[in-house]
């Protein structure tokens, strides 16, 4: 067979004796049946990281993008300059919101398995990322979340019955059954409408922040994506626009090591950190122990203060681990070591804060067990309440003709015609 | 009333809206200090300030995405994409986000953005400075698509688009920026001077979206056109000698179906003319709608005159561009049947 372009090692290469090129395809350290291996992670001691001034130039704090801000040590003591020194009441609120998020996830996962809805996604192991950030932001700061920040809504005391109504697509669903479960929208809680398209919300958050700055407002924006979706083009455009216009925005990368079945190496983690992406854009970059809610809180507070001081955007990488499957449609035992979540070196965010609260004498095992029981009952009661409005496929939903509403502000003739056609066909069928 | 070319009329619309609504802001590539590669935003930064009219990085997806975020905040951004050929990097943001935001949030959030973009051929723009992508947007539920054909409509439609709370893709036929063009490329260039459609009021006014204009009344056939093709159609009708009614659609979505149906029921014949390539073009939707609603009034098959199903070529500009002669032939075919 002739090769019009010349074959490899053809005439032009003759005599050069070059080694063959090799394509590198990343492979995770452990696959199913293999021992989990996290020895390649460098985990610095809690309290070891310096805390730059909030108005530091990004270039001065380059090392922060390669370190790991940690506050809670192995004994549950808070250490170092990033300790936010929160009052006991706030620490216990944090603990409660994290536990409530986990209880909510457990209940909704079960609801999906029971066939009450089509789909659910847990945030197990990542509760600190949402709850720490939500408590460090003002309620009127606008969050542009991805699909695994349900903890923000819970921390903003949003009705969990309302969240469940959305998951069940029932007649109480404010999204009117149009959206896949968990694609919440809660404008009043500063929680932007979730999209299925990954990272699209990232540059939108930057635009919101630009608008706030252009109007001389004091509110800031925050956004979240997973490490996998940092590979999307929108991540790049968001970083560029945030940098160019010094937008008052916090860009969070939740590095939970897995994008469905792809380990973080497929988003570039073998070569560098995700916080280090900030360095090239001239953005402040922080890399944080994502299972340490005090570190997440402190870093978010730092970034919020920076944004409010007109010192520009911050990119925060939250180093964490996705304990459960990607979604109810996913079985992680098909692609990763079953031991991984138990071997994860940064532990469990709830267990770590609980240990801290016990260590400083404001909490104990009995109260924790009582809280877990109370929250489970609360979530169960909420689920019963939501189920009165219907579950998916049981007919208690918004009228089907409402599907034509809100495509445009006013319904154009072609939608009115189709709406009528559907109703006529429905009536003709005697339904 | 002052005479304006289309660039001046568009500039005027933006100036009026910047002065009238503190939430309007303009940005895009080269739109700020320089005033735009086609001068549409000329002088606006100097007059209204850096925060109201500024330059953007070369990132179409970023431009549309940040505009959506600004819209969610409560502003009314007017984003420019330098050529419609380069709108595709922003396609995900337009389709998955701007168009669906109101629907998916059940009205909690919406994207009151206007995306201005020069489009269309007839300028030796080759493959990436000539395309007409309106059919792509027409297929997207939740987007409005508007195309003016003269300075008066350009200003009124642009103001209406900016004031509209739905996302509007506003396509500007760059071939018409400086003067009307009927497809007779061998004749002297015309300017808008002396054209009654170039008499543009200085004050605020709107031309409603979703309302077509009857450009020429006629009894024997209906020609549906928009943008540059309105002028080509007028020349083609004159060349054909057929007493055809010419409708300038002005809005692709929402479409003025009543005006179209009334005309075709009257004339019994319909020719659709657009620059975009034919297969899957907006002419297909128009033909289907006319066929469904005017079936018993039709005296001949609906004709489509369009760009060929090829990328837009450079050297073969006038073989590709559907000129008046091709329309005249189509009208003649209609009349013979």
XYZ file of C-alpha atoms in Angstrom:
768
model
C 0.000 0.000 0.000
C 1.441 3.367 -0.893
C 1.608 6.139 1.678
C 1.425 9.589 0.061
C 2.731 11.291 3.199
C 5.745 9.024 3.618
C 5.771 6.318 6.236
C 7.227 6.627 9.712
C 10.954 6.174 9.663
C 10.905 6.839 5.933
C 13.520 8.475 3.809
C 13.612 11.746 5.699
C 14.318 9.981 8.993
C 16.873 7.554 7.597
C 19.978 7.259 9.677
C 18.770 9.488 12.498
C 18.272 6.554 14.857
C 15.505 8.279 16.856
C 13.588 6.395 19.529
C 9.949 5.750 18.618
C 7.550 8.317 20.048
C 5.265 7.095 22.804
C 1.702 8.232 23.526
C 1.149 8.558 27.249
C -2.307 7.468 28.350
C -2.736 8.075 32.106
C -3.681 5.130 34.315
C -4.899 5.464 37.912
C -2.699 3.941 40.632
C -5.261 1.265 41.457
C -7.992 -0.590 39.575
C -10.673 -2.986 40.947
C -9.085 -5.817 42.905
C -5.916 -3.858 43.538
C -4.807 -2.206 46.777
C -5.606 1.499 47.029
C -2.531 3.641 46.705
C -2.344 7.270 47.748
C 1.380 7.321 48.531
C 1.996 9.686 45.606
C 0.094 12.469 47.414
C 2.188 14.831 49.458
C 0.056 15.760 52.468
C 1.653 18.554 54.491
C 1.001 18.902 58.216
C -1.946 20.972 59.428
C -0.981 24.548 60.162
C 2.162 24.401 58.025
C 0.958 26.746 55.297
C 1.532 30.483 55.588
C -1.433 32.815 55.208
C -0.726 35.660 52.777
C -2.465 38.978 53.070
C -5.815 39.061 51.258
C -4.497 41.699 48.880
C -1.259 39.832 48.018
C -0.219 39.831 44.376
C -0.854 36.439 42.756
C 2.833 36.119 41.919
C 3.802 36.515 45.582
C 1.704 33.560 46.639
C 2.590 31.125 43.900
C 3.560 28.400 46.383
C 0.030 28.366 47.825
C -1.127 26.745 44.588
C 1.164 23.762 45.181
C 0.741 23.348 48.933
C -2.326 22.311 50.896
C -4.006 24.604 53.412
C -4.952 22.462 56.410
C -6.234 23.524 59.827
C -7.383 20.331 61.578
C -4.594 17.911 62.515
C -4.801 14.163 63.058
C -5.923 14.666 66.682
C -8.647 17.117 65.672
C -6.841 20.203 66.924
C -6.946 23.441 64.935
C -3.492 24.696 64.038
C -1.740 27.492 62.194
C -2.542 30.873 60.662
C -5.550 29.625 58.692
C -7.487 28.627 61.834
C -10.623 30.785 61.453
C -11.188 30.688 65.252
C -14.889 30.231 64.900
C -17.198 30.383 67.913
C -18.523 27.080 69.225
C -21.990 27.857 67.930
C -20.702 28.186 64.340
C -18.698 24.975 64.604
C -21.786 23.082 65.713
C -23.853 24.620 62.924
C -21.231 23.429 60.438
C -21.385 19.959 61.889
C -25.158 19.915 61.737
C -25.348 21.144 58.110
C -22.811 18.534 57.016
C -24.696 15.779 58.817
C -28.001 17.007 57.391
C -26.563 16.994 53.861
C -25.402 13.417 54.348
C -28.758 12.352 55.764
C -30.554 14.046 52.868
C -28.304 12.273 50.360
C -28.893 8.917 52.032
C -32.675 9.361 51.941
C -32.806 10.544 48.328
C -30.458 7.812 47.138
C -32.835 5.313 48.698
C -35.824 7.067 47.112
C -34.222 6.556 43.695
C -33.586 2.880 44.432
C -37.229 2.575 45.484
C -38.300 3.927 42.110
C -39.699 7.190 43.469
C -37.525 9.194 41.111
C -35.260 8.618 38.136
C -31.937 9.889 39.334
C -29.870 11.184 42.233
C -26.300 12.283 42.963
C -24.740 12.144 46.427
C -22.011 14.424 47.735
C -20.722 11.989 50.365
C -17.246 12.939 51.536
C -17.476 16.391 49.943
C -19.879 18.017 52.397
C -17.193 20.318 53.799
C -16.650 21.915 50.388
C -20.208 23.275 50.137
C -20.916 23.916 53.779
C -17.592 25.604 54.566
C -17.962 27.907 51.559
C -21.634 28.705 52.139
C -20.962 29.769 55.720
C -18.047 31.967 54.652
C -20.085 33.798 52.000
C -22.881 36.301 52.529
C -26.323 34.992 51.736
C -26.746 37.588 48.984
C -23.543 36.528 47.228
C -24.582 34.557 44.146
C -23.501 30.942 43.897
C -23.140 29.281 40.481
C -22.931 25.643 41.578
C -22.398 22.418 39.720
C -24.609 19.456 40.621
C -22.762 18.358 43.777
C -23.186 21.460 45.979
C -26.563 20.639 47.530
C -24.863 21.535 50.833
C -25.065 25.221 49.879
C -28.861 25.127 49.746
C -29.000 23.183 52.990
C -26.638 25.642 54.692
C -28.744 28.523 53.467
C -31.651 26.869 55.286
C -33.519 26.197 52.065
C -36.577 23.978 52.540
C -35.562 20.352 52.094
C -39.178 19.574 51.209
C -38.766 22.004 48.294
C -35.568 20.221 47.229
C -37.361 16.879 47.399
C -40.293 18.212 45.386
C -37.788 19.001 42.638
C -36.280 15.519 42.874
C -39.753 13.954 42.602
C -40.828 16.322 39.760
C -44.154 16.554 41.582
C -46.843 19.226 41.748
C -44.850 21.075 44.392
C -41.779 21.257 42.139
C -41.021 24.898 41.422
C -39.162 23.788 38.267
C -42.521 22.296 37.173
C -41.088 18.897 36.339
C -38.927 20.283 33.548
C -35.550 19.552 35.066
C -33.708 16.353 35.868
C -33.601 15.692 39.636
C -31.056 17.788 41.604
C -30.872 20.528 38.934
C -32.200 22.967 41.523
C -32.714 26.703 41.130
C -33.292 28.956 44.131
C -32.883 32.599 43.323
C -33.888 33.704 46.823
C -31.085 31.598 48.289
C -28.515 32.982 45.832
C -28.365 29.593 44.115
C -28.210 29.836 40.321
C -30.134 27.420 38.108
C -28.058 24.260 37.592
C -27.385 23.142 34.033
C -26.495 19.687 32.839
C -23.795 21.163 30.608
C -20.540 21.124 32.529
C -18.708 24.327 33.501
C -21.045 26.605 31.533
C -21.815 28.305 34.877
C -18.154 29.204 35.384
C -17.897 32.154 32.957
C -21.502 33.068 33.808
C -20.425 33.594 37.411
C -17.620 35.811 36.152
C -20.167 37.833 34.163
C -22.388 38.168 37.237
C -19.383 39.394 39.219
C -18.451 41.826 36.422
C -21.995 43.182 36.527
C -21.854 43.616 40.294
C -18.571 45.508 39.922
C -19.873 47.594 37.022
C -22.839 48.666 39.157
C -20.682 49.487 42.195
C -22.436 46.756 44.220
C -20.733 44.925 47.137
C -21.952 41.412 46.325
C -19.599 38.816 44.890
C -20.067 35.605 42.914
C -18.769 32.114 43.543
C -18.773 29.100 41.259
C -17.932 25.413 41.428
C -16.862 22.716 39.018
C -15.241 19.343 39.367
C -11.606 18.705 38.445
C -12.771 16.728 35.428
C -14.635 19.649 33.920
C -11.675 22.033 34.269
C -10.835 20.532 30.874
C -13.831 22.314 29.330
C -13.160 25.453 27.285
C -15.469 27.456 29.538
C -12.999 26.972 32.404
C -10.364 28.755 30.344
C -12.653 31.564 29.243
C -13.816 32.074 32.832
C -10.252 32.339 34.124
C -9.318 34.718 31.301
C -12.311 37.027 31.826
C -11.934 36.915 35.626
C -8.305 37.911 35.280
C -8.771 40.557 32.587
C -11.594 42.387 34.397
C -10.412 41.501 37.948
C -13.896 40.197 38.599
C -15.004 39.739 42.221
C -15.466 35.995 41.871
C -14.334 32.837 43.659
C -13.766 29.904 41.339
C -13.810 26.567 43.134
C -12.441 23.355 41.678
C -13.669 20.365 43.645
C -10.930 17.838 42.982
C -12.596 14.638 44.146
C -10.171 12.543 42.095
C -12.845 11.084 39.801
C -14.879 12.306 36.821
C -17.304 9.388 36.516
C -14.806 6.637 35.650
C -11.895 8.872 34.668
C -9.317 9.567 37.357
C -7.987 13.102 37.732
C -5.035 12.310 35.489
C -7.347 12.788 32.524
C -7.865 16.398 33.555
C -4.127 16.963 33.852
C -3.473 16.091 37.512
C -0.370 14.012 36.762
C 1.484 17.126 35.645
C 0.427 19.766 38.157
C -2.256 20.847 40.624
C -5.565 22.425 39.657
C -4.861 25.435 41.870
C -1.742 25.953 39.785
C -3.918 26.748 36.799
C -4.424 30.097 38.541
C -0.755 30.952 38.290
C -0.794 31.191 34.518
C -3.812 33.466 34.519
C -2.374 35.808 37.134
C -5.130 34.807 39.562
C -4.620 34.067 43.260
C -4.615 30.294 43.687
C -5.191 28.343 46.901
C -5.058 24.586 47.362
C -7.054 23.410 50.310
C -7.767 20.217 52.249
C -11.342 19.774 51.058
C -12.186 17.437 53.931
C -11.222 20.067 56.483
C -14.235 22.332 56.805
C -12.261 24.923 58.764
C -9.699 25.158 55.963
C -12.472 25.466 53.346
C -14.171 28.155 55.427
C -10.917 30.080 55.966
C -9.882 29.919 52.320
C -13.320 31.014 51.117
C -13.389 33.841 53.633
C -9.928 34.918 52.453
C -11.055 34.870 48.799
C -14.300 36.703 49.612
C -12.425 39.424 51.486
C -10.004 39.683 48.585
C -12.850 40.046 46.075
C -14.631 42.607 48.243
C -11.408 44.619 48.472
C -11.291 44.833 44.658
C -8.110 42.749 44.740
C -9.504 40.327 42.167
C -10.574 36.711 41.735
C -9.346 33.576 43.504
C -9.199 30.011 42.272
C -9.494 27.438 45.078
C -8.781 23.766 44.562
C -10.540 21.640 47.161
C -8.606 18.396 47.475
C -11.136 15.726 48.398
C -12.467 12.309 47.449
C -15.734 11.198 45.848
C -16.694 8.461 48.279
C -19.746 7.178 46.409
C -20.548 6.445 42.782
C -20.822 9.372 40.406
C -24.619 9.041 40.415
C -27.355 6.478 40.889
C -26.513 5.367 37.324
C -22.921 4.556 38.210
C -21.103 1.599 39.800
C -17.597 2.658 40.841
C -16.527 -0.917 41.591
C -16.220 -1.319 37.830
C -13.265 1.048 37.559
C -11.583 1.754 40.900
C -10.260 -0.033 43.946
C -13.009 -0.746 46.468
C -10.621 0.178 49.297
C -10.031 3.706 48.150
C -12.576 5.606 50.226
C -11.425 3.941 53.444
C -7.771 4.563 52.583
C -8.258 8.206 51.625
C -5.589 10.072 53.609
C -7.690 13.149 54.392
C -10.381 11.138 56.150
C -14.036 12.046 56.439
C -15.049 15.706 56.808
C -17.817 15.054 59.308
C -15.711 12.716 61.451
C -12.896 15.275 61.498
C -15.049 18.192 62.627
C -16.806 15.973 65.164
C -13.404 14.965 66.558
C -12.442 18.630 66.782
C -15.629 19.622 68.569
C -15.162 16.788 71.048
C -11.485 17.719 71.539
C -12.351 21.291 72.457
C -15.082 20.130 74.793
C -18.205 21.403 73.022
C -19.525 18.037 71.796
C -19.648 14.369 72.625
C -20.558 11.031 71.067
C -23.976 10.941 72.731
C -25.007 14.301 71.368
C -23.676 13.340 67.946
C -25.670 10.121 67.869
C -28.771 12.001 68.995
C -28.241 14.594 66.270
C -27.878 11.934 63.571
C -31.094 10.298 64.753
C -32.935 13.614 64.844
C -31.733 14.562 61.340
C -32.676 11.179 59.888
C -36.172 11.612 61.318
C -36.379 15.157 60.048
C -35.411 14.062 56.540
C -37.845 11.142 56.703
C -40.654 13.492 57.724
C -39.711 15.920 54.953
C -39.742 13.085 52.428
C -43.211 12.036 53.577
C -44.356 15.614 53.239
C -42.869 15.911 49.736
C -44.345 12.575 48.666
C -47.815 13.933 49.411
C -47.180 16.159 46.388
C -46.442 13.092 44.318
C -43.504 11.024 43.140
C -42.229 10.624 39.601
C -44.575 8.810 37.265
C -47.555 8.723 39.633
C -49.485 11.489 37.915
C -49.233 14.151 40.600
C -47.300 16.710 38.652
C -47.847 20.058 37.024
C -50.401 20.069 34.191
C -48.714 18.818 31.049
C -49.701 21.896 29.087
C -47.393 23.878 31.384
C -44.478 22.358 29.462
C -45.006 25.050 26.828
C -44.673 27.925 29.287
C -41.483 29.891 29.948
C -39.779 28.932 26.683
C -40.190 32.636 25.956
C -41.529 35.369 28.176
C -44.695 35.399 26.052
C -45.847 32.263 24.288
C -45.525 32.664 20.506
C -48.192 31.334 18.114
C -46.366 28.152 17.208
C -46.121 27.081 20.858
C -49.760 27.999 21.490
C -50.756 25.853 18.509
C -48.717 22.893 19.694
C -50.099 23.234 23.209
C -53.636 23.195 21.821
C -52.844 20.288 19.532
C -51.574 18.252 22.460
C -54.681 19.046 24.526
C -56.976 18.213 21.595
C -55.252 14.878 20.979
C -55.466 14.137 24.682
C -59.210 14.872 24.741
C -59.825 12.912 21.528
C -58.151 9.912 23.121
C -60.640 10.224 25.959
C -57.989 10.805 28.594
C -35.294 63.456 9.754
C -31.596 62.642 9.274
C -30.512 60.135 6.672
C -28.415 57.329 8.134
C -26.723 54.302 6.693
C -27.269 51.028 8.547
C -24.089 51.399 10.606
C -25.162 54.830 11.798
C -28.672 53.631 12.531
C -27.353 50.731 14.635
C -24.897 53.047 16.383
C -27.780 55.378 17.098
C -29.883 52.588 18.567
C -27.064 51.642 20.925
C -26.460 55.279 21.860
C -30.169 55.785 22.607
C -30.319 52.678 24.778
C -27.099 53.453 26.679
C -28.521 56.887 27.503
C -31.966 55.580 28.345
C -31.249 52.473 30.441
C -28.352 52.410 32.939
C -28.446 48.596 32.823
C -27.511 48.419 29.133
C -23.877 47.688 28.422
C -21.970 46.776 25.293
C -18.939 44.576 24.823
C -17.209 42.422 22.262
C -13.959 42.131 20.365
C -12.739 45.624 19.327
C -16.043 47.239 20.287
C -14.622 49.650 22.886
C -11.967 52.231 22.164
C -11.698 51.404 18.483
C -15.465 51.431 17.919
C -15.795 48.071 16.180
C -14.382 46.719 12.952
C -17.522 47.952 11.172
C -17.774 51.192 13.235
C -21.127 50.178 14.769
C -19.942 51.073 18.282
C -17.914 54.091 17.197
C -17.792 56.860 19.805
C -19.894 55.011 22.373
C -17.075 54.388 24.838
C -15.958 58.024 24.689
C -19.522 59.189 25.264
C -20.765 56.656 27.831
C -17.588 55.513 29.565
C -15.408 52.426 29.906
C -17.898 50.532 32.052
C -20.712 50.850 29.493
C -18.863 49.966 26.298
C -15.647 47.977 26.427
C -13.352 45.552 24.660
C -13.437 41.811 25.293
C -10.907 38.989 25.002
C -11.085 36.962 21.785
C -13.375 34.351 23.253
C -16.866 34.093 21.816
C -17.951 31.538 24.403
C -16.662 33.803 27.152
C -18.431 36.835 25.690
C -21.828 35.133 25.552
C -21.372 33.371 28.906
C -20.445 36.551 30.759
C -23.365 38.314 29.069
C -25.675 35.591 30.427
C -24.232 36.096 33.910
C -24.721 39.849 33.595
C -28.292 39.236 32.493
C -28.878 37.010 35.525
C -27.601 39.864 37.678
C -30.120 42.245 36.130
C -28.212 44.002 33.388
C -29.220 44.125 29.736
C -26.006 43.335 27.879
C -25.531 43.771 24.143
C -22.707 41.477 23.065
C -21.069 41.641 19.660
C -19.683 38.657 17.787
C -17.436 40.117 15.112
C -18.695 37.846 12.318
C -21.589 35.399 12.477
C -19.131 32.835 11.137
C -17.420 33.022 14.554
C -20.479 32.574 16.727
C -20.016 28.806 16.877
C -17.569 28.758 19.819
C -20.440 30.369 21.769
C -23.004 27.869 20.533
C -23.150 25.850 23.758
C -23.737 28.984 25.813
C -26.441 30.188 23.420
C -28.243 26.866 23.062
C -27.740 25.131 26.400
C -27.805 28.232 28.558
C -29.252 31.486 27.180
C -32.090 29.783 25.328
C -33.081 27.497 28.201
C -32.422 29.525 31.314
C -35.970 30.832 31.708
C -37.488 27.435 30.957
C -35.278 25.320 33.159
C -35.561 27.704 36.126
C -39.326 28.143 35.588
C -38.814 31.872 35.220
C -36.463 32.418 38.186
C -33.646 33.501 35.886
C -33.610 34.642 32.281
C -31.123 35.998 29.781
C -32.200 39.396 28.439
C -29.188 39.502 26.139
C -28.840 40.745 22.577
C -26.157 39.155 20.436
C -25.329 41.392 17.489
C -23.407 39.849 14.643
C -22.661 40.832 11.035
C -23.659 38.039 8.652
C -24.194 37.233 5.002
C -22.194 37.254 1.801
C -21.771 39.219 -1.398
C -18.540 40.815 -0.187
C -15.873 38.303 -1.266
C -15.686 37.230 2.360
C -14.952 33.623 1.528
C -15.852 30.763 3.813
C -15.593 32.482 7.191
C -16.853 36.016 6.553
C -20.001 35.257 4.558
C -22.129 32.648 6.276
C -25.811 32.944 7.099
C -26.443 30.771 10.174
C -30.035 31.833 10.902
C -31.504 28.354 10.385
C -29.257 27.002 13.125
C -30.697 29.503 15.586
C -34.260 29.147 14.315
C -34.110 25.508 15.402
C -33.236 26.450 18.994
C -36.307 26.780 21.205
C -35.964 29.828 23.409
C -33.918 31.995 21.034
C -35.283 34.835 18.930
C -33.612 35.658 15.622
C -33.986 39.037 13.956
C -32.589 40.353 10.655
C -33.113 43.926 9.409
C -32.852 44.977 5.783
C -32.666 48.786 6.015
C -31.511 51.535 8.409
C -34.965 52.418 9.770
C -35.753 48.811 10.686
C -32.205 48.242 11.928
C -32.553 50.887 14.603
C -36.113 50.053 15.585
C -35.550 46.296 15.655
C -32.299 46.624 17.607
C -33.965 48.763 20.273
C -36.830 46.261 20.443
C -34.316 43.408 20.744
C -32.435 45.107 23.570
C -35.682 45.817 25.424
C -36.912 42.256 24.926
C -36.425 39.976 27.945
C -35.660 36.936 25.786
C -32.250 36.272 24.239
C -32.136 37.717 20.716
C -29.640 36.862 17.986
C -29.528 40.045 15.912
C -27.972 39.355 12.512
C -26.843 42.398 10.564
C -26.406 41.972 6.786
C -22.969 43.533 6.409
C -23.497 43.813 2.658
C -26.186 46.403 3.482
C -24.179 48.393 6.037
C -23.272 51.184 3.604
C -25.994 50.885 1.015
C -28.710 48.669 -0.440
C -27.500 45.831 -2.650
C -29.705 44.064 -5.172
C -27.208 41.431 -6.262
C -26.176 43.246 -9.451
C -22.514 43.264 -8.560
C -21.469 44.652 -11.935
C -23.295 47.910 -11.305
C -22.091 50.968 -9.356
C -22.274 50.757 -5.560
C -25.282 52.499 -4.087
C -25.424 54.341 -0.804
C -28.410 54.734 1.481
C -28.606 58.444 0.597
C -31.976 59.324 -0.868
C -33.573 56.025 0.151
C -36.710 56.699 2.217
C -35.859 53.684 4.416
C -32.696 55.550 5.468
C -34.667 58.339 7.082
C -34.144 57.455 10.711
C -35.668 59.390 13.607
C -33.148 60.522 16.203
C -35.354 59.563 19.112
C -36.280 56.231 20.653
C -38.670 54.097 18.617
C -39.156 50.396 18.085
C -40.053 48.082 15.246
C -41.834 45.146 16.885
C -40.230 41.700 16.801
C -42.333 39.078 15.068
C -43.887 41.457 12.558
C -43.056 41.207 8.848
C -43.214 44.114 6.401
C -44.857 44.014 2.993
C -42.138 45.594 0.915
C -44.073 45.460 -2.360
C -47.688 44.533 -2.905
C -48.510 42.132 -5.727
C -51.201 39.759 -6.935
C -49.563 36.790 -8.667
C -46.888 35.368 -6.361
C -45.428 35.870 -2.897
C -41.694 36.217 -2.345
C -40.431 35.617 1.200
C -37.036 37.167 1.948
C -34.992 38.873 4.669
C -31.745 40.779 4.973
C -29.850 41.455 1.749
C -32.231 39.201 -0.129
C -35.059 41.720 0.266
C -33.227 43.998 -2.163
C -32.235 41.114 -4.442
C -35.860 40.014 -4.453
C -37.070 43.461 -5.480
C -34.651 43.423 -8.421
C -35.571 39.861 -9.337
C -39.282 40.657 -9.284
C -38.698 43.673 -11.562
C -36.633 41.505 -13.915
C -39.284 38.790 -14.017
C -42.167 41.098 -14.843
C -44.310 39.061 -12.423
C -46.612 41.075 -10.163
C -45.156 39.519 -7.020
C -45.754 40.515 -3.407
C -42.483 40.880 -1.503
C -42.481 40.201 2.223
C -39.501 41.156 4.380
C -39.784 38.745 7.309
C -37.594 40.901 9.618
C -37.965 38.298 12.412
C -37.181 34.634 11.802
C -38.334 33.769 15.323
C -40.981 34.751 16.219
C -42.289 34.476 12.687
C -45.158 36.589 11.337
C -47.154 33.648 10.034
C -50.352 35.679 9.539
C -48.812 38.060 7.025
C -47.226 35.168 5.124
C -50.396 33.074 4.988
C -52.623 36.014 3.975
C -50.283 36.836 1.117
C -49.905 33.299 -0.254
C -53.664 32.671 0.005
C -54.093 35.792 -2.098
C -51.395 35.061 -4.697
C -51.386 31.244 -4.792
C -47.668 31.062 -5.446
C -44.647 31.281 -3.166
C -40.926 31.665 -3.724
C -38.536 31.668 -0.776
C -35.191 33.399 -1.152
C -32.241 33.200 1.228
C -28.458 33.356 1.058
C -27.916 30.400 3.376
C -27.452 27.004 1.791
C -30.666 25.225 0.975
C -30.630 21.789 2.642
C -31.938 22.268 6.195
C -32.140 25.993 5.611
C -34.885 28.181 7.054
C -36.599 28.038 3.650
C -37.515 24.434 4.417
C -39.496 25.498 7.502
C -41.141 28.324 5.559
C -42.094 25.972 2.741
C -43.584 23.459 5.179
C -45.606 26.126 6.987
C -46.943 27.570 3.732
C -47.764 24.109 2.421
C -49.678 23.207 5.613
C -51.648 26.427 5.773
C -52.146 27.353 2.086
C -52.389 23.905 0.483
C -55.734 24.505 -1.253
C -54.663 27.965 -2.433
C -51.404 26.898 -4.048
C -51.313 26.972 -7.841
C -47.728 25.768 -8.150
C -45.082 24.082 -6.032
C -43.290 26.289 -3.536
C -39.877 27.302 -4.880
C -36.735 27.780 -2.832
C -33.896 29.922 -4.191
C -30.900 29.696 -1.895
C -27.158 29.394 -1.616
C -25.835 26.082 -2.909
C -25.108 23.293 -0.447
C -21.418 24.042 -0.347
C -19.249 26.108 1.972
C -19.241 29.734 0.854
C -16.562 29.983 -1.884
C -14.294 32.934 -2.588
C -13.620 33.001 -6.321
C -17.147 31.862 -7.190
C -18.902 34.563 -5.150
C -21.461 35.465 -7.828
C -22.091 31.893 -8.860
C -22.942 31.036 -5.266
C -24.809 34.203 -4.213
C -28.471 33.817 -5.252
C -28.891 36.905 -7.439
C -31.959 38.470 -9.035
C -31.711 36.348 -12.179
C -32.195 33.134 -10.213
C -35.240 34.567 -8.475
C -36.677 35.783 -11.784
C -36.327 32.280 -13.220
C -38.033 30.755 -10.199
C -40.914 33.225 -10.511
C -41.193 32.401 -14.213
C -41.330 28.656 -13.400
C -44.120 29.320 -10.895
C -46.137 31.234 -13.437
C -45.746 28.557 -16.144
C -47.141 25.764 -13.988
